[in-house]
Amino acid sequence: MAIVKMNKFTLLSFESQKEKLIESIQSFSQVEFINLQDENFLEKNQEFESLEREKSDSNLAKCEENLSKAKSALDFIETYLPKKSGLQSLKNQKESLTLKALENKVKSSSWENSYKIIKEKEDKLLALETKKSSIKEEIDVLTPWKDFDASFKEVENLKKVSVFLGTVPKQYEEVILGLENEFKLTNVEVISSNNQEIYIFSISHEDEKDVFLEKLKECGFSAFNSNYEKMPKVILEDFQKEILSLDNNISNIREELKNLTTEENELKMAYEYYGNLKERLTVTKNFLKTKKTVVMQGWIPVDKNEKFNDVIKSAINDDFYLTFEEAKEEEYDKVPVKLKNGKIAKVFESITNMYSVPKYGDIDPTPVMMPFYLLFFGMMIADVGYGLVMLIASLIAIKFLENNQKSTDFAKFFAYLSIPSILFGFVYGAFFNDAIPLPVFISTTKDVTTILIMSIGFGVFQIFVGLGIKAYMMIKKGDILGAFYDVGAWYMILIGLGVMLGGGMIGLPSITKTIATIVVIIAAIIIILTGGRAEKSVGAKLGQGAYSLYNITGYIGDLVSYTRLMAIGLAGGSIAGALNLLIGMLPGGIIGIIVGAVAFIAAHTFNLALSLLSAYVHTARLQYVEYFSKFYDGGGKEFAPFKTLNKYVNLID
């Protein structure tokens, strides 16, 4: 239950050495700066009011421009570079460099030329794609006219007649075709049609053209205007040839992009360098200064104090002033929290962080949550086969993600969860449900009541542990009576009710039930009298106390929630059994065996994924709602040190 002890440091140095100092602190990656320019901070710390505010470095704009260039080029080229497949994509092949080595590498590289090369190809590709899209639009326009067997130029040059090319809504098709009977010197031909329109070509003598045009307009005629001179069929053929040529050019550029791995690597180095430089240039917004000095404050783990002093000394010799002071109780809400746990509990910190990190000076619930998370998760999966799949997959992931701490911890998380899943699988005799027969200690079909009692029993135990932790925290703060009122009385009620309700089932004498009843009544009175002790008036105290006693319904709801341990475990096993039954009905022979094997893998993979999701979510819910509510508030601020960015490079001290 360790929360790393923090010190607040104050650091003064010369303005001329600020850049070198900030770079060394960034490499150190163990310091979170306090924003000294915050108005609320300055109001409470008047000794800083006379200092000037440090402004962003003038080089920031150029840095952001270079960062934007590198990012845009990488975003573009990564679409075309060959994708790494399978296990190879899991491997972390980042190069390890110091900040100074990265800077030297970028400044000696030709990354800007690489950017230009990629940008030129991007522009060419965009132009070709735009032209291709434009031609396709023209093809869509001309395709309905492909059977028109005259060139547009010839039609335009006709004399003594007027030509009408265009479209009319489909609903007027019969009307248009009937116009030939109405106009003796006019010809109407339907070139093509679709569900919405008909495409017509009409020739009308000068004597009839005006009246004929009016008829066309009444039918919603829309003229087709074209700047092309050739026949539509010829134009379409030319377009197809042009598209083929464009596709070849596009394909060639894409092939060229696939080979720009050296340029990609240079851009990655540049992106990493300018990304970290931007962090250093913007962090100065937290500082104050005089004409020649700069003032910084921040938080640092106590065990890093000496190392921090050495890092600064190594960077700027003795030209600095550094002090450390313990966090004051009134600062606890602002002190960032860093958790420190053992090898196994550490990977469960993500569960705690998802809820909320504890406040500084509070308790870290991770170690007392971890055993229950393991237990409940295992009970929900409860299958040897599924557990082994989880374990093997996790171990493979750990091996190939060894340089990626976050991903490795996630893989370890499921590796640890696989152990109780296997153990409960042996208890239930489940190996992909009944695919391989195992000895059954508790049957999921015959001993449902036993599993239900076991689920609620685990819930009772966890609730009692949660209340016990609450009592421990109150006693630690010197509130022994409060611990008795808020925890001891509830122990009395819950145990007493348990004896009253379950005494008959296990054959306890009636005197025991009578004593339990008296204990419950006494505890209820204690809660009514003390549950509102923080209130001022007697009425308010009793009212709040009565409301506190009403929380007994919450405990009942909590216990009901633990039945999900049984429900989800049985549901997953039942689905697995049904899948095995269906697969077993497949016909025999080689084909049946192959199909059955594929179906078995696919079906159980789906069921495992569904079971893992359910177990992950519902186990977390039991911790957050039923367990943490008894003793844990959270509300802390997670430690966010000023550190190096490591997207493409492992930056080291």
XYZ file of C-alpha atoms in Angstrom:
653
model
C 0.000 0.000 0.000
C 2.836 2.302 -0.844
C 2.493 5.833 -2.122
C 5.894 7.272 -2.950
C 6.864 10.063 -0.582
C 7.281 13.375 -2.404
C 9.404 16.459 -1.752
C 8.808 19.916 -3.135
C 12.003 21.349 -4.566
C 12.991 24.918 -5.364
C 15.728 25.390 -7.945
C 17.511 28.609 -8.915
C 20.049 28.837 -11.704
C 21.420 31.288 -14.236
C 19.270 32.158 -17.228
C 22.251 31.506 -19.513
C 22.345 27.845 -18.410
C 18.595 27.254 -18.572
C 18.626 25.313 -21.848
C 21.297 22.859 -20.699
C 19.572 22.482 -17.322
C 16.131 21.746 -18.780
C 17.586 19.153 -21.141
C 19.223 17.301 -18.250
C 15.985 17.424 -16.221
C 14.039 16.057 -19.174
C 16.451 13.124 -19.479
C 16.124 12.565 -15.719
C 12.326 12.214 -16.166
C 11.531 12.239 -12.432
C 10.304 15.792 -11.876
C 6.858 17.365 -12.180
C 6.999 21.149 -12.357
C 4.643 23.487 -10.502
C 3.217 26.306 -12.600
C 4.640 29.334 -10.806
C 2.836 31.646 -13.213
C -0.616 30.488 -12.092
C -2.584 33.381 -10.616
C -3.841 31.317 -7.683
C -0.288 30.250 -6.858
C 1.040 33.811 -6.983
C -1.817 35.027 -4.800
C -0.864 32.536 -2.070
C 2.912 32.981 -2.495
C 3.518 36.706 -2.489
C 7.305 36.279 -2.321
C 7.170 35.363 -6.032
C 5.024 38.288 -7.175
C 7.972 40.572 -7.884
C 9.527 38.078 -10.326
C 9.023 38.215 -14.075
C 7.156 35.531 -15.959
C 9.253 33.302 -18.159
C 7.931 33.405 -21.727
C 7.979 30.775 -24.433
C 11.249 30.542 -26.298
C 11.417 32.463 -29.571
C 12.542 29.275 -31.298
C 9.235 27.564 -30.517
C 7.550 28.545 -33.793
C 10.398 27.103 -35.896
C 10.418 23.960 -33.760
C 6.670 23.473 -34.233
C 7.055 23.990 -37.985
C 9.741 21.290 -38.205
C 7.695 18.972 -36.011
C 4.676 19.493 -38.236
C 6.742 18.730 -41.341
C 8.089 15.495 -39.897
C 4.665 14.409 -38.661
C 2.828 15.129 -41.912
C 5.468 13.281 -43.963
C 5.395 10.284 -41.602
C 1.599 10.175 -41.571
C 1.652 10.112 -45.364
C 4.451 7.636 -46.000
C 3.413 5.127 -43.319
C 0.338 4.363 -45.430
C 2.515 3.038 -48.240
C 5.394 1.355 -46.436
C 5.188 -2.445 -46.122
C 3.348 -3.525 -42.979
C 5.110 -5.764 -40.503
C 3.205 -8.957 -39.956
C 2.488 -11.251 -37.034
C 5.112 -11.562 -34.334
C 7.449 -9.194 -36.146
C 5.022 -6.320 -35.550
C 5.147 -7.029 -31.811
C 8.883 -6.601 -31.591
C 10.097 -3.279 -30.342
C 13.037 -2.359 -32.526
C 13.542 1.178 -31.267
C 17.040 2.533 -31.272
C 18.389 3.648 -27.884
C 19.958 7.121 -27.840
C 20.682 9.956 -25.453
C 19.082 13.331 -26.130
C 22.442 14.724 -27.220
C 23.097 11.766 -29.533
C 19.621 12.211 -31.033
C 20.275 15.908 -31.588
C 23.602 15.200 -33.318
C 22.022 12.519 -35.467
C 19.205 14.806 -36.616
C 21.438 17.811 -37.283
C 23.853 15.717 -39.342
C 21.035 14.050 -41.297
C 19.277 15.212 -44.449
C 15.783 14.871 -42.980
C 14.585 18.095 -44.597
C 15.596 16.733 -47.996
C 13.738 13.525 -47.128
C 10.717 15.652 -46.295
C 10.960 17.417 -49.661
C 11.232 14.114 -51.543
C 8.162 12.726 -49.798
C 6.262 15.999 -50.119
C 6.940 16.120 -53.878
C 5.693 12.564 -54.279
C 2.657 13.333 -52.145
C 1.857 16.358 -54.322
C 2.317 14.317 -57.529
C 0.157 11.557 -56.145
C -2.509 14.026 -55.137
C -2.454 15.653 -58.576
C -2.735 12.281 -60.313
C -5.534 11.124 -58.030
C -7.368 14.419 -58.527
C -7.040 14.144 -62.293
C -8.196 10.531 -62.214
C -11.190 11.485 -60.105
C -12.030 14.301 -62.511
C -11.850 11.948 -65.508
C -14.061 9.419 -63.739
C -16.629 12.148 -63.214
C -16.489 12.929 -66.946
C -16.874 9.232 -67.733
C -19.954 9.087 -65.525
C -21.386 12.049 -67.424
C -20.588 10.645 -70.892
C -21.418 6.977 -70.331
C -25.175 7.426 -70.954
C -24.248 8.893 -74.374
C -21.880 6.113 -75.439
C -24.342 4.793 -78.043
C -24.701 8.190 -79.660
C -23.019 7.485 -83.024
C -22.065 10.991 -84.073
C -19.423 13.413 -82.926
C -20.518 16.403 -80.916
C -18.671 18.644 -83.402
C -20.709 17.333 -86.352
C -23.941 17.897 -84.500
C -23.020 21.466 -83.707
C -22.300 22.191 -87.405
C -25.719 21.075 -88.708
C -27.574 23.830 -90.627
C -31.308 24.522 -91.117
C -32.123 22.274 -88.151
C -31.803 22.617 -84.392
C -30.319 19.871 -82.287
C -31.458 19.101 -78.733
C -29.285 16.881 -76.572
C -30.293 16.409 -72.971
C -32.277 14.609 -70.323
C -35.926 14.359 -69.374
C -37.349 12.776 -66.190
C -38.279 9.126 -66.728
C -41.947 9.810 -66.077
C -42.210 11.791 -69.354
C -40.753 9.046 -71.567
C -44.037 8.218 -73.325
C -44.830 11.892 -73.820
C -41.427 12.488 -75.438
C -41.758 9.487 -77.742
C -45.190 10.717 -78.819
C -43.851 14.084 -79.936
C -42.789 12.626 -83.295
C -46.463 12.175 -84.130
C -47.230 15.748 -83.144
C -44.307 17.327 -85.019
C -43.817 16.227 -88.614
C -40.438 17.894 -89.080
C -38.892 16.641 -85.849
C -37.096 13.427 -84.966
C -36.723 12.160 -81.371
C -34.358 9.352 -80.397
C -33.801 7.881 -76.901
C -30.077 7.186 -76.562
C -30.297 5.527 -73.107
C -32.261 5.592 -69.886
C -32.089 4.709 -66.207
C -34.528 4.719 -63.319
C -34.538 8.504 -63.082
C -33.915 9.952 -66.536
C -34.002 9.346 -70.255
C -31.249 10.706 -72.512
C -32.611 12.028 -75.778
C -31.304 13.327 -79.100
C -33.729 15.415 -81.187
C -33.445 17.161 -84.547
C -36.098 19.740 -85.334
C -36.608 21.891 -88.423
C -36.317 25.644 -88.020
C -40.096 25.987 -88.570
C -40.920 23.787 -85.542
C -37.976 24.249 -83.186
C -39.440 26.939 -80.949
C -42.734 25.130 -80.314
C -40.899 21.812 -79.916
C -38.496 23.337 -77.388
C -41.456 24.631 -75.358
C -42.860 21.087 -75.274
C -39.489 19.775 -74.100
C -39.325 22.378 -71.346
C -42.806 21.383 -70.179
C -41.417 17.868 -69.729
C -38.492 19.113 -67.625
C -35.885 19.019 -70.362
C -32.301 19.755 -69.273
C -29.815 20.452 -72.072
C -26.518 18.571 -72.224
C -23.585 20.863 -72.948
C -20.295 19.388 -74.021
C -17.004 20.875 -75.093
C -15.907 17.615 -76.672
C -15.688 17.253 -80.441
C -15.356 13.476 -80.951
C -17.943 10.733 -80.678
C -18.770 9.780 -77.051
C -17.546 6.237 -77.614
C -14.150 7.506 -78.807
C -13.922 9.988 -75.943
C -14.676 7.241 -73.416
C -12.011 5.019 -74.937
C -9.492 7.859 -74.689
C -10.485 8.409 -71.081
C -9.948 4.736 -70.232
C -6.491 4.870 -71.785
C -5.706 8.003 -69.792
C -6.895 6.374 -66.566
C -4.705 3.363 -67.306
C -1.743 5.694 -67.761
C -2.581 7.534 -64.552
C -2.880 4.226 -62.672
C 0.560 3.227 -63.911
C 2.044 6.521 -62.736
C 0.274 6.211 -59.374
C 1.506 2.644 -59.004
C 5.084 3.709 -59.816
C 5.012 6.465 -57.187
C 3.601 4.079 -54.596
C 6.354 1.609 -55.358
C 8.922 4.371 -54.956
C 7.381 5.288 -51.593
C 7.740 1.699 -50.403
C 11.499 1.998 -50.770
C 11.891 5.207 -48.747
C 12.712 3.416 -45.486
C 15.900 5.461 -44.997
C 13.955 8.687 -45.403
C 11.302 7.384 -43.005
C 13.936 6.659 -40.353
C 15.412 10.162 -40.717
C 11.960 11.674 -40.299
C 11.309 9.561 -37.203
C 14.513 10.848 -35.655
C 13.523 14.405 -36.535
C 10.030 13.941 -35.149
C 11.427 12.602 -31.884
C 14.013 15.357 -31.595
C 11.664 18.266 -32.320
C 8.915 16.719 -30.203
C 11.227 16.645 -27.195
C 12.600 20.088 -28.030
C 9.052 21.458 -28.094
C 8.476 19.990 -24.623
C 11.571 21.775 -23.353
C 10.633 25.088 -24.980
C 7.060 25.065 -23.664
C 7.875 23.931 -20.123
C 9.413 27.351 -19.456
C 5.845 28.691 -19.096
C 5.988 27.234 -15.584
C 8.994 29.316 -14.500
C 9.634 32.769 -13.096
C 12.804 34.796 -13.522
C 14.877 37.876 -12.829
C 17.195 39.464 -15.390
C 19.870 36.828 -14.898
C 18.302 33.962 -12.982
C 15.446 31.510 -13.437
C 13.300 30.030 -10.657
C 11.695 26.576 -10.821
C 9.601 24.591 -8.386
C 8.232 21.099 -8.586
C 7.659 17.705 -7.046
C 10.124 14.842 -6.924
C 10.158 11.411 -5.237
C 12.218 11.674 -2.041
C 14.474 8.788 -3.033
C 15.459 10.716 -6.196
C 16.663 13.851 -4.379
C 20.342 12.948 -4.378
C 20.266 11.765 -7.971
C 18.508 14.981 -8.994
C 21.239 17.039 -7.337
C 23.899 15.004 -9.180
C 22.119 15.416 -12.523
C 21.998 19.197 -12.148
C 25.594 19.364 -10.973
C 26.703 17.280 -13.934
C 24.924 19.687 -16.287
C 25.866 23.110 -14.874
C 28.506 22.403 -12.210
C 27.838 24.280 -8.967
C 26.015 27.234 -10.522
C 22.656 26.506 -8.886
C 20.758 26.603 -5.605
C 18.523 23.640 -4.752
C 16.384 23.001 -1.663
C 13.921 20.277 -0.732
C 11.019 20.417 1.693
C 8.391 17.911 2.768
C 4.859 18.314 1.491
C 2.629 20.063 4.004
C -0.743 18.567 4.870
C -2.578 21.539 3.384
C -0.793 20.788 0.069
C -1.837 17.127 -0.083
C -4.579 17.792 -2.631
C -1.973 19.227 -5.022
C 0.851 16.748 -4.429
C 1.075 14.331 -7.381
C 0.787 10.654 -6.515
C 3.133 7.930 -7.661
C 2.372 4.360 -6.643
C 5.037 1.868 -5.621
C 4.146 -1.814 -5.473
C 5.760 -5.197 -5.777
C 6.323 -7.125 -8.982
C 2.837 -8.642 -9.177
C 0.770 -5.836 -7.651
C 2.440 -3.279 -9.949
C 0.631 -4.575 -13.040
C -2.709 -4.120 -11.237
C -2.081 -0.399 -10.730
C -3.875 0.207 -14.032
C -7.109 -1.011 -12.406
C -6.677 1.465 -9.556
C -5.720 4.291 -11.931
C -8.801 3.617 -14.060
C -10.928 4.339 -10.976
C -8.808 7.137 -9.495
C -5.393 7.384 -7.934
C -5.414 7.921 -4.154
C -4.783 11.302 -2.628
C -1.336 11.955 -1.252
C -1.266 10.752 2.370
C -4.106 8.307 1.698
C -3.940 4.551 1.107
C -3.036 2.737 -2.117
C -5.757 0.088 -2.568
C -3.868 -1.885 -5.229
C -2.298 -4.579 -2.995
C -5.558 -5.256 -1.110
C -7.558 -5.230 -4.360
C -5.221 -7.507 -6.344
C -5.979 -10.857 -4.577
C -9.715 -10.346 -5.010
C -9.319 -9.366 -8.646
C -7.339 -12.553 -9.284
C -9.872 -14.663 -7.382
C -12.976 -13.221 -9.021
C -11.531 -13.170 -12.532
C -10.439 -16.789 -12.207
C -13.882 -17.817 -10.962
C -15.558 -16.153 -13.957
C -13.254 -17.787 -16.560
C -12.849 -21.121 -14.689
C -11.484 -23.221 -17.549
C -8.089 -24.938 -17.793
C -8.003 -24.656 -21.585
C -8.896 -20.985 -21.648
C -6.389 -20.281 -18.880
C -3.602 -22.054 -20.769
C -4.403 -20.090 -23.940
C -4.215 -16.853 -21.930
C -0.932 -17.900 -20.304
C 0.780 -18.966 -23.537
C -0.407 -15.888 -25.446
C 0.720 -13.610 -22.599
C 4.169 -15.201 -22.339
C 4.685 -14.845 -26.104
C 3.616 -11.195 -25.946
C 5.949 -10.538 -22.999
C 8.889 -11.945 -24.946
C 8.257 -9.805 -28.015
C 7.294 -6.649 -26.112
C 10.227 -6.676 -23.724
C 11.214 -3.053 -24.507
C 7.690 -1.657 -24.223
C 6.932 -1.381 -20.513
C 3.254 -0.478 -20.815
C 2.450 -3.327 -23.206
C 4.574 -5.752 -21.195
C 2.689 -4.903 -18.004
C -0.606 -5.483 -19.815
C 0.600 -8.898 -20.997
C 1.803 -9.750 -17.476
C -1.602 -8.710 -16.140
C -3.298 -11.449 -18.174
C -0.516 -13.924 -17.456
C -1.191 -13.577 -13.721
C -4.961 -13.785 -14.309
C -4.509 -17.043 -16.220
C -3.310 -18.853 -13.063
C -6.558 -18.600 -11.034
C -8.485 -19.294 -14.262
C -6.631 -22.602 -14.585
C -7.043 -23.432 -10.883
C -10.794 -22.849 -10.943
C -10.899 -24.862 -14.166
C -9.485 -27.819 -12.252
C -12.036 -27.260 -9.457
C -14.908 -27.330 -11.999
C -13.257 -30.045 -14.136
C -13.423 -27.824 -17.225
C -10.986 -28.043 -20.152
C -12.675 -26.164 -22.990
C -15.691 -27.185 -20.905
C -15.901 -30.952 -21.554
C -13.537 -31.307 -24.527
C -11.062 -33.225 -22.312
C -12.555 -35.041 -19.290
C -11.087 -33.961 -15.924
C -11.948 -34.900 -12.333
C -14.810 -32.726 -11.077
C -14.642 -31.360 -7.528
C -17.553 -28.931 -7.877
C -20.001 -29.576 -10.721
C -21.335 -26.551 -12.590
C -24.540 -28.483 -13.305
C -25.207 -30.324 -10.022
C -23.621 -27.990 -7.450
C -25.088 -24.655 -8.515
C -26.221 -23.881 -4.965
C -22.704 -24.575 -3.671
C -21.227 -22.173 -6.249
C -23.825 -19.545 -5.318
C -22.987 -19.829 -1.609
C -19.272 -19.699 -2.453
C -19.808 -16.517 -4.516
C -21.703 -14.764 -1.748
C -19.162 -16.015 0.799
C -16.336 -14.395 -1.172
C -18.409 -11.218 -1.279
C -18.966 -11.206 2.474
C -15.248 -11.694 3.036
C -14.318 -8.841 0.678
C -16.827 -6.468 2.278
C -15.456 -7.324 5.729
C -11.913 -6.695 4.519
C -12.988 -3.332 3.071
C -14.584 -2.323 6.343
C -11.503 -3.529 8.209
C -9.274 -1.287 6.087
C -11.576 1.644 6.817
C -11.256 0.926 10.551
C -7.465 0.683 10.229
C -7.292 4.068 8.492
C -9.482 5.714 11.143
C -7.489 4.198 14.021
C -4.265 5.308 12.336
C -5.629 8.859 12.416
C -6.481 8.464 16.105
C -10.249 8.098 15.666
C -10.703 4.825 17.586
C -14.306 5.520 18.625
C -15.163 6.511 15.061
C -13.801 3.175 13.880
C -16.105 1.394 16.320
C -19.149 3.471 15.342
C -18.647 3.301 11.573
C -17.171 -0.186 11.256
C -17.541 -2.166 14.474
C -21.289 -1.580 14.628
C -21.670 -2.763 11.042
C -19.629 -5.871 11.811
C -22.060 -6.556 14.645
C -25.113 -6.120 12.392
C -23.787 -8.149 9.470
C -22.505 -11.015 11.629
C -25.657 -10.966 13.745
C -27.921 -11.076 10.701
C -25.818 -13.888 9.275
C -26.282 -15.919 12.444
C -30.020 -15.130 12.576
C -30.621 -16.125 8.949
C -28.181 -19.022 8.672
C -28.237 -20.384 12.199
C -31.108 -22.729 11.517
C -29.431 -24.126 8.420
C -26.354 -25.236 10.345
C -28.205 -26.256 13.509
C -27.157 -23.501 15.964
C -29.045 -23.511 19.273
C -31.881 -21.012 19.678
C -29.979 -19.110 22.392
C -27.348 -18.238 19.784
C -30.004 -16.724 17.515
C -31.403 -14.784 20.472
C -27.972 -13.364 21.289
C -27.461 -12.467 17.620
C -30.794 -10.624 17.598
C -29.791 -8.610 20.679
C -26.412 -7.783 19.074
C -28.146 -6.570 15.910
C -30.522 -4.349 17.907
C -27.668 -2.851 19.950
C -25.610 -2.213 16.796
C -28.604 -0.584 15.092
C -29.061 1.756 18.057
C -25.335 2.638 17.962
C -25.560 3.500 14.269
C -28.696 5.632 14.761
C -27.088 7.513 17.653
C -23.646 8.006 16.045
C -24.206 7.923 12.292
C -25.000 11.631 12.273
C -22.552 12.761 14.938
C -21.063 15.361 12.591
C -24.396 17.207 12.461
C -25.109 20.110 14.849
C -28.703 19.647 16.071
C -30.065 16.571 17.842
C -32.752 16.105 15.222
C -30.234 16.208 12.415
C -27.978 13.753 14.245
C -30.803 11.235 14.688
C -32.090 11.756 11.160
C -28.667 11.216 9.625
C -28.146 8.223 11.935
C -31.415 6.647 10.780
C -30.378 7.247 7.186
C -27.024 5.573 7.900
C -28.880 2.503 9.197
C -30.871 2.471 5.954
C -27.573 1.598 4.245
C -28.289 -1.999 5.275
C -30.159 -2.224 1.958
C -26.935 -1.279 0.216
C -25.116 -4.186 1.841
C -27.862 -6.545 0.699
C -27.507 -5.192 -2.845
C -23.746 -5.636 -2.616
C -24.106 -9.300 -1.692
C -26.521 -9.865 -4.572
C -23.931 -8.347 -6.917
C -21.482 -11.097 -6.046
C -23.813 -13.692 -7.571
C -22.381 -12.562 -10.908
C -19.317 -14.648 -10.009
C -21.514 -17.684 -10.373
C -23.631 -16.406 -13.268
C -20.816 -15.353 -15.598
C -18.720 -18.437 -14.851
C -21.660 -20.786 -15.535
C -22.696 -18.828 -18.641
C -19.236 -19.094 -20.208
C -19.047 -22.800 -19.397
C -22.543 -23.445 -20.762
C -21.748 -21.677 -24.033
C -18.510 -23.686 -24.341
C -20.436 -26.924 -23.687
C -23.047 -26.011 -26.307
C -20.308 -25.264 -28.831
C -18.678 -28.633 -28.173
C -22.053 -30.358 -28.621
C -22.656 -28.665 -31.981
C -19.141 -29.422 -33.209
C -19.537 -33.030 -32.109
C -22.566 -33.348 -34.430
C -20.425 -32.713 -37.518
C -19.990 -35.741 -39.841
C -16.880 -37.902 -39.522
C -14.102 -38.421 -42.045
C -11.127 -36.240 -42.894
C -13.235 -33.296 -44.049
C -15.341 -33.506 -40.896
C -12.221 -33.537 -38.721
C -10.731 -30.513 -40.507
C -14.001 -28.563 -40.425
C -14.509 -29.566 -36.794
C -11.019 -28.422 -35.796
C -11.472 -25.043 -37.515
C -14.925 -24.628 -35.995
C -13.594 -25.605 -32.538
C -10.826 -22.992 -32.684
C -13.092 -20.250 -34.068
C -15.962 -20.938 -31.666
C -13.828 -21.148 -28.545
C -11.799 -18.096 -29.558
C -15.045 -16.143 -29.745
C -16.265 -17.524 -26.410
C -12.896 -16.824 -24.766
C -12.929 -13.218 -26.014
C -16.482 -12.770 -24.724
C -15.594 -14.357 -21.376
C -12.458 -12.214 -20.971
C -14.404 -9.028 -21.660
C -17.143 -9.986 -19.197
C -14.683 -11.059 -16.511
C -12.558 -7.927 -16.936
C -15.512 -5.549 -16.705
C -17.489 -7.273 -13.966
C -14.476 -8.005 -11.783
C -13.515 -4.331 -11.989
C -17.092 -3.352 -11.137
C -17.045 -5.475 -7.974
C -13.860 -3.688 -6.888
C -15.094 -0.196 -7.713
C -18.681 -0.378 -6.452
C -18.840 -3.050 -3.765
C -15.283 -2.901 -2.396
C -13.770 0.569 -2.842
C -16.976 2.210 -1.593
C -16.243 0.811 1.874
C -12.904 2.512 2.404
C -11.542 4.315 -0.664
C -12.339 7.735 -2.132
C -9.525 8.323 -4.622
C -9.440 11.823 -6.053
C -5.665 12.104 -6.255
C -3.521 13.642 -8.987
C -1.328 11.164 -10.839
C 2.379 11.983 -11.039
C 3.096 13.335 -14.533
C 6.842 14.008 -14.764
C 8.490 16.222 -17.336
C 10.105 13.531 -19.425
C 11.294 12.487 -22.826
C 8.880 11.354 -25.536
C 9.753 7.894 -26.805
C 7.518 7.160 -29.774
C 10.232 6.095 -32.207
C 13.394 6.138 -30.070
C 14.255 4.832 -26.613
C 15.808 7.909 -25.063
C 18.224 7.096 -22.266
C 20.270 9.125 -19.743
